[in-house]
Backbone as XML, in Angstrom:
<?xml version="1.0"?>
<chain id="A" units="angstrom">
  <residue number="1" name="GLN">
    <atom name="N" x="-43.010" y="40.871" z="-12.074"/>
    <atom name="CA" x="-43.845" y="41.894" z="-12.803"/>
    <atom name="C" x="-43.749" y="41.300" z="-14.135"/>
  </residue>
  <residue number="2" name="VAL">
    <atom name="N" x="-44.911" y="41.815" z="-14.991"/>
    <atom name="CA" x="-45.113" y="41.437" z="-16.310"/>
    <atom name="C" x="-45.277" y="42.737" z="-17.350"/>
  </residue>
  <residue number="3" name="GLN">
    <atom name="N" x="-44.727" y="42.630" z="-18.258"/>
    <atom name="CA" x="-44.971" y="43.870" z="-19.103"/>
    <atom name="C" x="-45.498" y="43.423" z="-20.482"/>
  </residue>
  <residue number="4" name="LEU">
    <atom name="N" x="-46.349" y="44.231" z="-20.933"/>
    <atom name="CA" x="-47.236" y="44.018" z="-22.257"/>
    <atom name="C" x="-46.773" y="45.285" z="-23.049"/>
  </residue>
  <residue number="5" name="VAL">
    <atom name="N" x="-46.073" y="44.933" z="-24.319"/>
    <atom name="CA" x="-45.714" y="46.093" z="-25.235"/>
    <atom name="C" x="-46.382" y="45.739" z="-26.700"/>
  </residue>
  <residue number="6" name="GLU">
    <atom name="N" x="-47.104" y="46.820" z="-26.894"/>
    <atom name="CA" x="-48.229" y="46.752" z="-27.997"/>
    <atom name="C" x="-47.254" y="47.609" z="-29.242"/>
  </residue>
  <residue number="7" name="SER">
    <atom name="N" x="-47.720" y="47.112" z="-30.436"/>
    <atom name="CA" x="-47.199" y="47.863" z="-31.655"/>
    <atom name="C" x="-48.207" y="47.661" z="-32.777"/>
  </residue>
  <residue number="8" name="GLY">
    <atom name="N" x="-48.191" y="48.568" z="-33.613"/>
    <atom name="CA" x="-49.283" y="48.788" z="-34.577"/>
    <atom name="C" x="-50.037" y="50.030" z="-34.185"/>
  </residue>
  <residue number="9" name="GLY">
    <atom name="N" x="-51.316" y="50.000" z="-34.957"/>
    <atom name="CA" x="-52.313" y="51.227" z="-34.756"/>
    <atom name="C" x="-51.778" y="52.373" z="-35.744"/>
  </residue>
  <residue number="10" name="GLY">
    <atom name="N" x="-52.631" y="53.355" z="-35.714"/>
    <atom name="CA" x="-52.285" y="54.449" z="-36.574"/>
    <atom name="C" x="-53.508" y="55.075" z="-37.083"/>
  </residue>
  <residue number="11" name="LEU">
    <atom name="N" x="-53.412" y="55.760" z="-38.057"/>
    <atom name="CA" x="-54.569" y="56.289" z="-38.920"/>
    <atom name="C" x="-54.737" y="55.477" z="-40.096"/>
  </residue>
  <residue number="12" name="VAL">
    <atom name="N" x="-56.135" y="55.234" z="-40.464"/>
    <atom name="CA" x="-56.436" y="54.437" z="-41.617"/>
    <atom name="C" x="-57.765" y="54.884" z="-42.257"/>
  </residue>
  <residue number="13" name="GLN">
    <atom name="N" x="-57.920" y="54.851" z="-43.398"/>
    <atom name="CA" x="-59.304" y="55.241" z="-44.200"/>
    <atom name="C" x="-60.146" y="54.174" z="-43.908"/>
  </residue>
  <residue number="14" name="PRO">
    <atom name="N" x="-61.437" y="54.237" z="-43.968"/>
    <atom name="CA" x="-62.529" y="53.495" z="-43.849"/>
    <atom name="C" x="-62.320" y="52.414" z="-44.908"/>
  </residue>
  <residue number="15" name="GLY">
    <atom name="N" x="-62.605" y="51.124" z="-44.497"/>
    <atom name="CA" x="-62.453" y="50.084" z="-45.220"/>
    <atom name="C" x="-60.810" y="49.417" z="-45.273"/>
  </residue>
  <residue number="16" name="GLY">
    <atom name="N" x="-60.078" y="50.164" z="-44.782"/>
    <atom name="CA" x="-58.734" y="49.770" z="-44.580"/>
    <atom name="C" x="-58.413" y="48.754" z="-43.584"/>
  </residue>
  <residue number="17" name="SER">
    <atom name="N" x="-57.126" y="48.525" z="-43.511"/>
    <atom name="CA" x="-56.506" y="47.490" z="-42.521"/>
    <atom name="C" x="-55.357" y="47.877" z="-41.871"/>
  </residue>
  <residue number="18" name="LEU">
    <atom name="N" x="-55.480" y="47.414" z="-40.509"/>
    <atom name="CA" x="-54.137" y="47.326" z="-39.479"/>
    <atom name="C" x="-54.020" y="46.180" z="-38.800"/>
  </residue>
  <residue number="19" name="ARG">
    <atom name="N" x="-52.879" y="46.156" z="-38.259"/>
    <atom name="CA" x="-52.358" y="44.993" z="-37.625"/>
    <atom name="C" x="-51.730" y="45.356" z="-36.427"/>
  </residue>
  <residue number="20" name="LEU">
    <atom name="N" x="-52.310" y="44.879" z="-35.219"/>
    <atom name="CA" x="-51.719" y="45.141" z="-33.949"/>
    <atom name="C" x="-51.065" y="43.926" z="-33.335"/>
  </residue>
  <residue number="21" name="SER">
    <atom name="N" x="-49.915" y="44.293" z="-32.723"/>
    <atom name="CA" x="-49.111" y="43.196" z="-31.979"/>
    <atom name="C" x="-48.803" y="43.342" z="-30.618"/>
  </residue>
  <residue number="22" name="CYS">
    <atom name="N" x="-48.884" y="42.351" z="-29.719"/>
    <atom name="CA" x="-48.347" y="42.563" z="-28.400"/>
    <atom name="C" x="-47.804" y="41.455" z="-27.866"/>
  </residue>
  <residue number="23" name="ALA">
    <atom name="N" x="-46.551" y="41.843" z="-27.468"/>
    <atom name="CA" x="-45.583" y="40.803" z="-26.726"/>
    <atom name="C" x="-45.571" y="40.944" z="-25.202"/>
  </residue>
  <residue number="24" name="ALA">
    <atom name="N" x="-45.783" y="39.829" z="-24.499"/>
    <atom name="CA" x="-45.533" y="39.699" z="-22.946"/>
    <atom name="C" x="-44.266" y="39.240" z="-22.518"/>
  </residue>
  <residue number="25" name="SER">
    <atom name="N" x="-43.521" y="39.909" z="-21.415"/>
    <atom name="CA" x="-42.380" y="39.646" z="-20.894"/>
    <atom name="C" x="-42.384" y="39.764" z="-19.610"/>
  </residue>
  <residue number="26" name="GLY">
    <atom name="N" x="-41.342" y="39.078" z="-18.790"/>
    <atom name="CA" x="-41.262" y="39.333" z="-17.218"/>
    <atom name="C" x="-41.320" y="37.931" z="-16.639"/>
  </residue>
  <residue number="27" name="SER">
    <atom name="N" x="-41.911" y="37.976" z="-15.557"/>
    <atom name="CA" x="-42.111" y="36.829" z="-14.794"/>
    <atom name="C" x="-43.323" y="36.126" z="-14.876"/>
  </residue>
  <residue number="28" name="ILE">
    <atom name="N" x="-43.390" y="35.206" z="-16.037"/>
    <atom name="CA" x="-44.582" y="34.412" z="-16.484"/>
    <atom name="C" x="-44.352" y="33.144" z="-16.327"/>
  </residue>
  <residue number="29" name="PHE">
    <atom name="N" x="-45.238" y="32.216" z="-15.750"/>
    <atom name="CA" x="-45.184" y="30.841" z="-15.601"/>
    <atom name="C" x="-46.209" y="30.231" z="-16.865"/>
  </residue>
  <residue number="30" name="ARG">
    <atom name="N" x="-47.216" y="31.079" z="-16.641"/>
    <atom name="CA" x="-48.324" y="30.567" z="-17.767"/>
    <atom name="C" x="-49.239" y="31.856" z="-17.937"/>
  </residue>
  <residue number="31" name="ILE">
    <atom name="N" x="-49.606" y="31.827" z="-19.380"/>
    <atom name="CA" x="-50.672" y="32.923" z="-19.842"/>
    <atom name="C" x="-51.941" y="32.427" z="-20.005"/>
  </residue>
  <residue number="32" name="ASN">
    <atom name="N" x="-52.959" y="32.686" z="-19.306"/>
    <atom name="CA" x="-54.432" y="32.055" z="-19.386"/>
    <atom name="C" x="-54.852" y="32.713" z="-20.866"/>
  </residue>
  <residue number="33" name="ASN">
    <atom name="N" x="-55.763" y="33.492" z="-20.620"/>
    <atom name="CA" x="-56.394" y="34.354" z="-21.565"/>
    <atom name="C" x="-55.536" y="35.422" z="-21.919"/>
  </residue>
  <residue number="34" name="MET">
    <atom name="N" x="-55.494" y="35.930" z="-23.188"/>
    <atom name="CA" x="-54.704" y="36.783" z="-23.751"/>
    <atom name="C" x="-55.375" y="37.413" z="-25.085"/>
  </residue>
  <residue number="35" name="GLY">
    <atom name="N" x="-55.501" y="38.823" z="-25.060"/>
    <atom name="CA" x="-56.325" y="39.426" z="-26.136"/>
    <atom name="C" x="-56.394" y="40.906" z="-26.087"/>
  </residue>
  <residue number="36" name="TRP">
    <atom name="N" x="-57.446" y="41.521" z="-26.744"/>
    <atom name="CA" x="-57.651" y="42.975" z="-26.951"/>
    <atom name="C" x="-58.722" y="43.408" z="-26.432"/>
  </residue>
  <residue number="37" name="TYR">
    <atom name="N" x="-58.850" y="44.740" z="-25.957"/>
    <atom name="CA" x="-60.022" y="45.329" z="-25.593"/>
    <atom name="C" x="-59.691" y="46.890" z="-26.223"/>
  </residue>
  <residue number="38" name="ARG">
    <atom name="N" x="-60.944" y="47.624" z="-26.095"/>
    <atom name="CA" x="-60.721" y="48.981" z="-26.702"/>
    <atom name="C" x="-61.691" y="49.829" z="-25.984"/>
  </residue>
  <residue number="39" name="GLN">
    <atom name="N" x="-61.204" y="51.055" z="-25.735"/>
    <atom name="CA" x="-61.803" y="52.073" z="-25.138"/>
    <atom name="C" x="-61.859" y="53.302" z="-25.834"/>
  </residue>
  <residue number="40" name="VAL">
    <atom name="N" x="-63.291" y="54.186" z="-25.689"/>
    <atom name="CA" x="-63.386" y="55.215" z="-26.492"/>
    <atom name="C" x="-63.611" y="56.266" z="-25.145"/>
  </residue>
  <residue number="41" name="ALA">
    <atom name="N" x="-63.049" y="57.531" z="-25.061"/>
    <atom name="CA" x="-63.260" y="58.338" z="-24.188"/>
    <atom name="C" x="-64.462" y="58.730" z="-23.871"/>
  </residue>
  <residue number="42" name="GLY">
    <atom name="N" x="-64.824" y="58.365" z="-22.261"/>
    <atom name="CA" x="-66.092" y="58.425" z="-21.712"/>
    <atom name="C" x="-66.951" y="57.171" z="-21.890"/>
  </residue>
  <residue number="43" name="LYS">
    <atom name="N" x="-66.407" y="56.140" z="-22.299"/>
    <atom name="CA" x="-66.997" y="54.811" z="-22.300"/>
    <atom name="C" x="-66.212" y="53.834" z="-21.701"/>
  </residue>
  <residue number="44" name="GLU">
    <atom name="N" x="-66.908" y="52.650" z="-21.296"/>
    <atom name="CA" x="-66.163" y="51.803" z="-20.673"/>
    <atom name="C" x="-65.089" y="50.683" z="-21.553"/>
  </residue>
  <residue number="45" name="ARG">
    <atom name="N" x="-64.286" y="50.210" z="-21.059"/>
    <atom name="CA" x="-63.477" y="49.476" z="-22.068"/>
    <atom name="C" x="-64.189" y="48.192" z="-22.121"/>
  </residue>
  <residue number="46" name="GLU">
    <atom name="N" x="-64.160" y="47.835" z="-23.491"/>
    <atom name="CA" x="-64.916" y="46.683" z="-24.045"/>
    <atom name="C" x="-64.149" y="45.518" z="-24.614"/>
  </residue>
  <residue number="47" name="LEU">
    <atom name="N" x="-64.444" y="44.527" z="-24.611"/>
    <atom name="CA" x="-63.712" y="43.220" z="-25.167"/>
    <atom name="C" x="-63.849" y="43.366" z="-26.753"/>
  </residue>
  <residue number="48" name="VAL">
    <atom name="N" x="-62.629" y="43.263" z="-27.432"/>
    <atom name="CA" x="-62.675" y="42.887" z="-28.882"/>
    <atom name="C" x="-62.400" y="41.530" z="-29.306"/>
  </residue>
  <residue number="49" name="ALA">
    <atom name="N" x="-61.510" y="40.992" z="-28.746"/>
    <atom name="CA" x="-61.130" y="39.581" z="-28.931"/>
    <atom name="C" x="-60.361" y="38.877" z="-27.909"/>
  </residue>
  <residue number="50" name="ARG">
    <atom name="N" x="-60.507" y="37.754" z="-27.607"/>
    <atom name="CA" x="-59.741" y="37.035" z="-26.455"/>
    <atom name="C" x="-59.377" y="35.685" z="-26.890"/>
  </residue>
  <residue number="51" name="VAL">
    <atom name="N" x="-58.190" y="35.358" z="-26.639"/>
    <atom name="CA" x="-57.860" y="33.905" z="-26.951"/>
    <atom name="C" x="-57.206" y="33.141" z="-25.801"/>
  </residue>
  <residue number="52" name="SER">
    <atom name="N" x="-57.836" y="32.062" z="-25.594"/>
    <atom name="CA" x="-57.486" y="31.192" z="-24.574"/>
    <atom name="C" x="-56.098" y="30.326" z="-24.732"/>
  </residue>
  <residue number="53" name="ALA">
    <atom name="N" x="-55.629" y="29.837" z="-23.645"/>
    <atom name="CA" x="-54.311" y="28.992" z="-23.860"/>
    <atom name="C" x="-54.457" y="28.006" z="-24.905"/>
  </residue>
  <residue number="54" name="GLY">
    <atom name="N" x="-55.830" y="27.384" z="-24.889"/>
    <atom name="CA" x="-55.919" y="26.441" z="-25.774"/>
    <atom name="C" x="-56.302" y="26.913" z="-27.223"/>
  </residue>
  <residue number="55" name="GLY">
    <atom name="N" x="-56.467" y="28.032" z="-27.361"/>
    <atom name="CA" x="-56.563" y="28.578" z="-28.840"/>
    <atom name="C" x="-58.108" y="28.974" z="-29.129"/>
  </residue>
  <residue number="56" name="ASN">
    <atom name="N" x="-58.889" y="28.699" z="-28.148"/>
    <atom name="CA" x="-60.335" y="29.214" z="-28.384"/>
    <atom name="C" x="-60.547" y="30.698" z="-28.376"/>
  </residue>
  <residue number="57" name="ILE">
    <atom name="N" x="-61.079" y="31.276" z="-29.192"/>
    <atom name="CA" x="-61.154" y="32.699" z="-29.598"/>
    <atom name="C" x="-62.594" y="33.113" z="-29.134"/>
  </residue>
  <residue number="58" name="LYS">
    <atom name="N" x="-62.806" y="34.250" z="-28.541"/>
    <atom name="CA" x="-64.085" y="34.876" z="-28.254"/>
    <atom name="C" x="-63.954" y="36.404" z="-28.843"/>
  </residue>
  <residue number="59" name="TYR">
    <atom name="N" x="-64.896" y="36.630" z="-29.860"/>
    <atom name="CA" x="-65.141" y="37.902" z="-30.473"/>
    <atom name="C" x="-66.191" y="38.674" z="-30.144"/>
  </residue>
  <residue number="60" name="ALA">
    <atom name="N" x="-66.149" y="39.785" z="-29.836"/>
    <atom name="CA" x="-67.143" y="40.938" z="-29.738"/>
    <atom name="C" x="-68.065" y="40.790" z="-31.027"/>
  </residue>
  <residue number="61" name="ASP">
    <atom name="N" x="-69.278" y="40.718" z="-30.865"/>
    <atom name="CA" x="-70.255" y="40.725" z="-32.221"/>
    <atom name="C" x="-69.992" y="41.812" z="-33.170"/>
  </residue>
  <residue number="62" name="PHE">
    <atom name="N" x="-69.321" y="42.893" z="-32.852"/>
    <atom name="CA" x="-69.161" y="43.930" z="-33.671"/>
    <atom name="C" x="-67.946" y="43.694" z="-34.479"/>
  </residue>
  <residue number="63" name="VAL">
    <atom name="N" x="-67.300" y="42.742" z="-34.268"/>
    <atom name="CA" x="-65.976" y="42.612" z="-35.139"/>
    <atom name="C" x="-66.071" y="41.358" z="-35.896"/>
  </residue>
  <residue number="64" name="LYS">
    <atom name="N" x="-66.963" y="40.452" z="-35.611"/>
    <atom name="CA" x="-66.997" y="39.267" z="-36.175"/>
    <atom name="C" x="-66.943" y="39.144" z="-37.639"/>
  </residue>
  <residue number="65" name="GLY">
    <atom name="N" x="-66.098" y="38.562" z="-38.518"/>
    <atom name="CA" x="-65.913" y="38.530" z="-39.839"/>
    <atom name="C" x="-65.084" y="39.631" z="-40.439"/>
  </residue>
  <residue number="66" name="ARG">
    <atom name="N" x="-64.621" y="40.582" z="-39.431"/>
    <atom name="CA" x="-63.724" y="41.642" z="-39.901"/>
    <atom name="C" x="-62.379" y="41.619" z="-39.180"/>
  </residue>
  <residue number="67" name="PHE">
    <atom name="N" x="-62.253" y="41.302" z="-37.946"/>
    <atom name="CA" x="-60.973" y="41.061" z="-37.175"/>
    <atom name="C" x="-60.655" y="39.715" z="-36.825"/>
  </residue>
  <residue number="68" name="THR">
    <atom name="N" x="-59.468" y="39.277" z="-36.963"/>
    <atom name="CA" x="-59.120" y="37.953" z="-36.523"/>
    <atom name="C" x="-57.868" y="38.165" z="-35.558"/>
  </residue>
  <residue number="69" name="ALA">
    <atom name="N" x="-58.038" y="37.347" z="-34.477"/>
    <atom name="CA" x="-57.050" y="37.271" z="-33.379"/>
    <atom name="C" x="-56.214" y="36.033" z="-33.668"/>
  </residue>
  <residue number="70" name="SER">
    <atom name="N" x="-54.865" y="36.199" z="-33.069"/>
    <atom name="CA" x="-54.186" y="34.975" z="-33.147"/>
    <atom name="C" x="-53.148" y="35.176" z="-32.055"/>
  </residue>
  <residue number="71" name="ARG">
    <atom name="N" x="-52.627" y="34.059" z="-31.547"/>
    <atom name="CA" x="-51.600" y="33.866" z="-30.386"/>
    <atom name="C" x="-50.491" y="33.085" z="-30.663"/>
  </residue>
  <residue number="72" name="HIS">
    <atom name="N" x="-49.408" y="33.426" z="-30.256"/>
    <atom name="CA" x="-48.306" y="32.267" z="-30.400"/>
    <atom name="C" x="-47.765" y="32.123" z="-28.925"/>
  </residue>
  <residue number="73" name="ASN">
    <atom name="N" x="-48.015" y="30.977" z="-28.398"/>
    <atom name="CA" x="-48.097" y="30.878" z="-26.931"/>
    <atom name="C" x="-46.416" y="30.502" z="-26.696"/>
  </residue>
  <residue number="74" name="ALA">
    <atom name="N" x="-45.659" y="30.150" z="-27.513"/>
    <atom name="CA" x="-44.072" y="30.051" z="-27.031"/>
    <atom name="C" x="-43.591" y="31.321" z="-27.209"/>
  </residue>
  <residue number="75" name="GLU">
    <atom name="N" x="-44.027" y="32.198" z="-27.993"/>
    <atom name="CA" x="-43.481" y="33.428" z="-28.010"/>
    <atom name="C" x="-44.136" y="34.615" z="-27.058"/>
  </residue>
  <residue number="76" name="LYS">
    <atom name="N" x="-45.189" y="34.000" z="-26.600"/>
    <atom name="CA" x="-46.154" y="34.940" z="-25.624"/>
    <atom name="C" x="-46.430" y="36.120" z="-26.438"/>
  </residue>
  <residue number="77" name="THR">
    <atom name="N" x="-46.984" y="36.085" z="-27.603"/>
    <atom name="CA" x="-47.404" y="37.202" z="-28.285"/>
    <atom name="C" x="-49.044" y="36.952" z="-28.722"/>
  </residue>
  <residue number="78" name="VAL">
    <atom name="N" x="-49.618" y="38.029" z="-28.868"/>
    <atom name="CA" x="-50.889" y="38.006" z="-29.542"/>
    <atom name="C" x="-51.079" y="39.097" z="-30.703"/>
  </residue>
  <residue number="79" name="ALA">
    <atom name="N" x="-51.730" y="39.023" z="-31.670"/>
    <atom name="CA" x="-51.820" y="39.922" z="-32.527"/>
    <atom name="C" x="-53.451" y="40.018" z="-33.141"/>
  </residue>
  <residue number="80" name="LEU">
    <atom name="N" x="-53.644" y="41.099" z="-33.610"/>
    <atom name="CA" x="-55.232" y="41.335" z="-33.861"/>
    <atom name="C" x="-55.125" y="41.996" z="-35.449"/>
  </residue>
  <residue number="81" name="GLN">
    <atom name="N" x="-55.557" y="41.133" z="-36.465"/>
    <atom name="CA" x="-55.615" y="41.834" z="-37.782"/>
    <atom name="C" x="-57.076" y="42.292" z="-37.917"/>
  </residue>
  <residue number="82" name="MET">
    <atom name="N" x="-56.921" y="43.596" z="-38.302"/>
    <atom name="CA" x="-58.348" y="44.323" z="-38.439"/>
    <atom name="C" x="-58.502" y="44.795" z="-39.811"/>
  </residue>
  <residue number="83" name="ASP">
    <atom name="N" x="-59.577" y="44.271" z="-40.405"/>
    <atom name="CA" x="-59.809" y="44.297" z="-41.767"/>
    <atom name="C" x="-61.258" y="45.286" z="-41.901"/>
  </residue>
  <residue number="84" name="SER">
    <atom name="N" x="-61.478" y="45.761" z="-43.075"/>
    <atom name="CA" x="-62.788" y="46.489" z="-43.254"/>
    <atom name="C" x="-63.113" y="47.416" z="-42.079"/>
  </residue>
  <residue number="85" name="LEU">
    <atom name="N" x="-62.226" y="48.100" z="-41.612"/>
    <atom name="CA" x="-62.335" y="49.154" z="-40.565"/>
    <atom name="C" x="-63.355" y="50.192" z="-40.887"/>
  </residue>
  <residue number="86" name="LYS">
    <atom name="N" x="-64.132" y="50.417" z="-39.778"/>
    <atom name="CA" x="-65.112" y="51.438" z="-39.779"/>
    <atom name="C" x="-64.742" y="52.665" z="-38.999"/>
  </residue>
  <residue number="87" name="PRO">
    <atom name="N" x="-65.339" y="53.891" z="-39.117"/>
    <atom name="CA" x="-64.994" y="54.830" z="-38.220"/>
    <atom name="C" x="-65.395" y="54.703" z="-36.826"/>
  </residue>
  <residue number="88" name="GLU">
    <atom name="N" x="-66.490" y="53.779" z="-36.531"/>
    <atom name="CA" x="-66.793" y="53.380" z="-35.267"/>
    <atom name="C" x="-65.694" y="52.716" z="-34.484"/>
  </residue>
  <residue number="89" name="ASP">
    <atom name="N" x="-64.794" y="52.097" z="-35.129"/>
    <atom name="CA" x="-63.837" y="51.188" z="-34.753"/>
    <atom name="C" x="-62.719" y="52.171" z="-34.128"/>
  </residue>
  <residue number="90" name="THR">
    <atom name="N" x="-62.704" y="53.567" z="-34.117"/>
    <atom name="CA" x="-61.772" y="54.253" z="-33.509"/>
    <atom name="C" x="-61.809" y="54.356" z="-32.165"/>
  </residue>
  <residue number="91" name="ALA">
    <atom name="N" x="-60.758" y="54.091" z="-31.450"/>
    <atom name="CA" x="-60.785" y="53.956" z="-30.064"/>
    <atom name="C" x="-59.170" y="53.677" z="-29.650"/>
  </residue>
  <residue number="92" name="VAL">
    <atom name="N" x="-58.845" y="53.971" z="-28.388"/>
    <atom name="CA" x="-57.490" y="53.128" z="-28.007"/>
    <atom name="C" x="-57.557" y="51.756" z="-27.624"/>
  </residue>
  <residue number="93" name="TYR">
    <atom name="N" x="-56.775" y="50.721" z="-28.114"/>
    <atom name="CA" x="-56.725" y="49.549" z="-28.161"/>
    <atom name="C" x="-55.778" y="48.850" z="-27.200"/>
  </residue>
  <residue number="94" name="TYR">
    <atom name="N" x="-56.245" y="48.107" z="-26.228"/>
    <atom name="CA" x="-55.215" y="47.718" z="-25.200"/>
    <atom name="C" x="-55.098" y="46.141" z="-25.257"/>
  </residue>
  <residue number="95" name="CYS">
    <atom name="N" x="-53.853" y="45.656" z="-25.132"/>
    <atom name="CA" x="-53.591" y="44.222" z="-24.905"/>
    <atom name="C" x="-53.680" y="43.943" z="-23.475"/>
  </residue>
  <residue number="96" name="MET">
    <atom name="N" x="-54.286" y="42.665" z="-23.234"/>
    <atom name="CA" x="-54.538" y="42.119" z="-21.900"/>
    <atom name="C" x="-54.086" y="40.661" z="-21.886"/>
  </residue>
  <residue number="97" name="ALA">
    <atom name="N" x="-53.632" y="40.269" z="-20.829"/>
    <atom name="CA" x="-52.977" y="39.068" z="-20.372"/>
    <atom name="C" x="-53.392" y="38.765" z="-19.135"/>
  </residue>
  <residue number="98" name="GLU">
    <atom name="N" x="-53.943" y="37.354" z="-18.782"/>
    <atom name="CA" x="-54.136" y="36.997" z="-17.553"/>
    <atom name="C" x="-52.959" y="36.000" z="-17.224"/>
  </residue>
  <residue number="99" name="VAL">
    <atom name="N" x="-52.258" y="36.256" z="-16.135"/>
    <atom name="CA" x="-50.917" y="35.584" z="-16.246"/>
    <atom name="C" x="-50.647" y="34.929" z="-14.843"/>
  </residue>
  <residue number="100" name="ASP">
    <atom name="N" x="-50.354" y="33.681" z="-14.704"/>
    <atom name="CA" x="-49.710" y="33.064" z="-13.618"/>
    <atom name="C" x="-48.343" y="33.213" z="-13.231"/>
  </residue>
  <residue number="101" name="GLU">
    <atom name="N" x="-47.895" y="34.015" z="-12.406"/>
    <atom name="CA" x="-46.401" y="34.260" z="-12.584"/>
    <atom name="C" x="-45.630" y="32.980" z="-11.981"/>
  </residue>
  <residue number="102" name="ARG">
    <atom name="N" x="-46.059" y="32.218" z="-11.304"/>
    <atom name="CA" x="-45.532" y="31.000" z="-10.804"/>
    <atom name="C" x="-46.493" y="29.968" z="-10.516"/>
  </residue>
  <residue number="103" name="LEU">
    <atom name="N" x="-46.054" y="28.637" z="-10.489"/>
    <atom name="CA" x="-47.007" y="27.563" z="-10.189"/>
    <atom name="C" x="-47.791" y="27.702" z="-8.749"/>
  </residue>
  <residue number="104" name="TRP">
    <atom name="N" x="-49.101" y="27.842" z="-8.841"/>
    <atom name="CA" x="-49.974" y="27.919" z="-7.861"/>
    <atom name="C" x="-50.268" y="29.503" z="-7.306"/>
  </residue>
  <residue number="105" name="ALA">
    <atom name="N" x="-49.667" y="30.405" z="-7.984"/>
    <atom name="CA" x="-49.946" y="31.792" z="-7.902"/>
    <atom name="C" x="-51.107" y="32.216" z="-8.394"/>
  </residue>
  <residue number="106" name="PRO">
    <atom name="N" x="-51.793" y="33.052" z="-7.756"/>
    <atom name="CA" x="-53.104" y="33.444" z="-8.151"/>
    <atom name="C" x="-52.982" y="34.314" z="-9.565"/>
  </residue>
  <residue number="107" name="THR">
    <atom name="N" x="-53.935" y="34.371" z="-10.264"/>
    <atom name="CA" x="-53.715" y="34.927" z="-11.572"/>
    <atom name="C" x="-53.948" y="36.346" z="-11.580"/>
  </residue>
  <residue number="108" name="ASN">
    <atom name="N" x="-53.209" y="37.147" z="-12.161"/>
    <atom name="CA" x="-53.222" y="38.617" z="-12.305"/>
    <atom name="C" x="-53.424" y="38.973" z="-13.740"/>
  </residue>
  <residue number="109" name="THR">
    <atom name="N" x="-54.134" y="40.037" z="-13.921"/>
    <atom name="CA" x="-54.462" y="40.717" z="-15.346"/>
    <atom name="C" x="-53.388" y="41.700" z="-15.471"/>
  </residue>
  <residue number="110" name="TYR">
    <atom name="N" x="-52.762" y="41.728" z="-16.562"/>
    <atom name="CA" x="-52.059" y="43.007" z="-16.965"/>
    <atom name="C" x="-52.571" y="43.340" z="-18.167"/>
  </residue>
  <residue number="111" name="TRP">
    <atom name="N" x="-52.221" y="44.861" z="-18.549"/>
    <atom name="CA" x="-52.637" y="45.584" z="-19.575"/>
    <atom name="C" x="-51.443" y="46.366" z="-20.184"/>
  </residue>
  <residue number="112" name="GLY">
    <atom name="N" x="-51.509" y="46.313" z="-21.584"/>
    <atom name="CA" x="-50.566" y="47.377" z="-22.053"/>
    <atom name="C" x="-50.846" y="48.820" z="-22.159"/>
  </residue>
  <residue number="113" name="GLN">
    <atom name="N" x="-50.008" y="49.645" z="-22.653"/>
    <atom name="CA" x="-50.173" y="50.934" z="-22.514"/>
    <atom name="C" x="-51.312" y="51.480" z="-23.237"/>
  </residue>
  <residue number="114" name="GLY">
    <atom name="N" x="-51.681" y="50.821" z="-24.275"/>
    <atom name="CA" x="-52.802" y="51.224" z="-25.329"/>
    <atom name="C" x="-52.142" y="51.799" z="-26.704"/>
  </residue>
  <residue number="115" name="THR">
    <atom name="N" x="-52.704" y="51.637" z="-27.505"/>
    <atom name="CA" x="-52.328" y="52.177" z="-28.776"/>
    <atom name="C" x="-53.639" y="52.802" z="-29.676"/>
  </residue>
  <residue number="116" name="GLN">
    <atom name="N" x="-53.474" y="53.761" z="-30.292"/>
    <atom name="CA" x="-54.694" y="54.511" z="-30.662"/>
    <atom name="C" x="-54.826" y="54.100" z="-32.212"/>
  </residue>
  <residue number="117" name="VAL">
    <atom name="N" x="-56.243" y="53.674" z="-32.604"/>
    <atom name="CA" x="-56.687" y="53.292" z="-33.680"/>
    <atom name="C" x="-57.501" y="54.379" z="-34.305"/>
  </residue>
  <residue number="118" name="THR">
    <atom name="N" x="-57.249" y="55.225" z="-35.319"/>
    <atom name="CA" x="-58.132" y="56.005" z="-35.884"/>
    <atom name="C" x="-58.426" y="55.871" z="-37.198"/>
  </residue>
  <residue number="119" name="VAL">
    <atom name="N" x="-60.007" y="55.697" z="-37.522"/>
    <atom name="CA" x="-60.333" y="55.424" z="-38.946"/>
    <atom name="C" x="-61.149" y="56.611" z="-39.326"/>
  </residue>
  <residue number="120" name="SER">
    <atom name="N" x="-60.581" y="57.258" z="-40.340"/>
    <atom name="CA" x="-61.124" y="58.350" z="-40.809"/>
    <atom name="C" x="-60.598" y="58.874" z="-42.183"/>
  </residue>
  <residue number="121" name="SER">
    <atom name="N" x="-61.538" y="59.409" z="-43.091"/>
    <atom name="CA" x="-61.018" y="59.734" z="-44.323"/>
    <atom name="C" x="-60.525" y="61.132" z="-44.337"/>
  </residue>
</chain>
């Protein structure tokens, strides 16, 4: 089994910044993509940013230029620096990791428990 533990999040005023962090642990041979999704009640979960094992980063159009994702492969962590936050960024943010638990094993997708980000004055 694999566990993803998130930290960060909270309440911030519009224009402010927050940093989310996520650490993976457990039975991990290799992590492929690792990143962040978000979900608003009543809506589907959507991609925020995803980092490949090679360091390629895919951002959602709505966060380009405002959010920065980073990953540390050896520490099995991924972070999301969120600047210039807007009220519409309010959501539960989830860490995601696509994990191979051993050589030749199928890739499984794991999720963190989610952390609330609220942008409000």
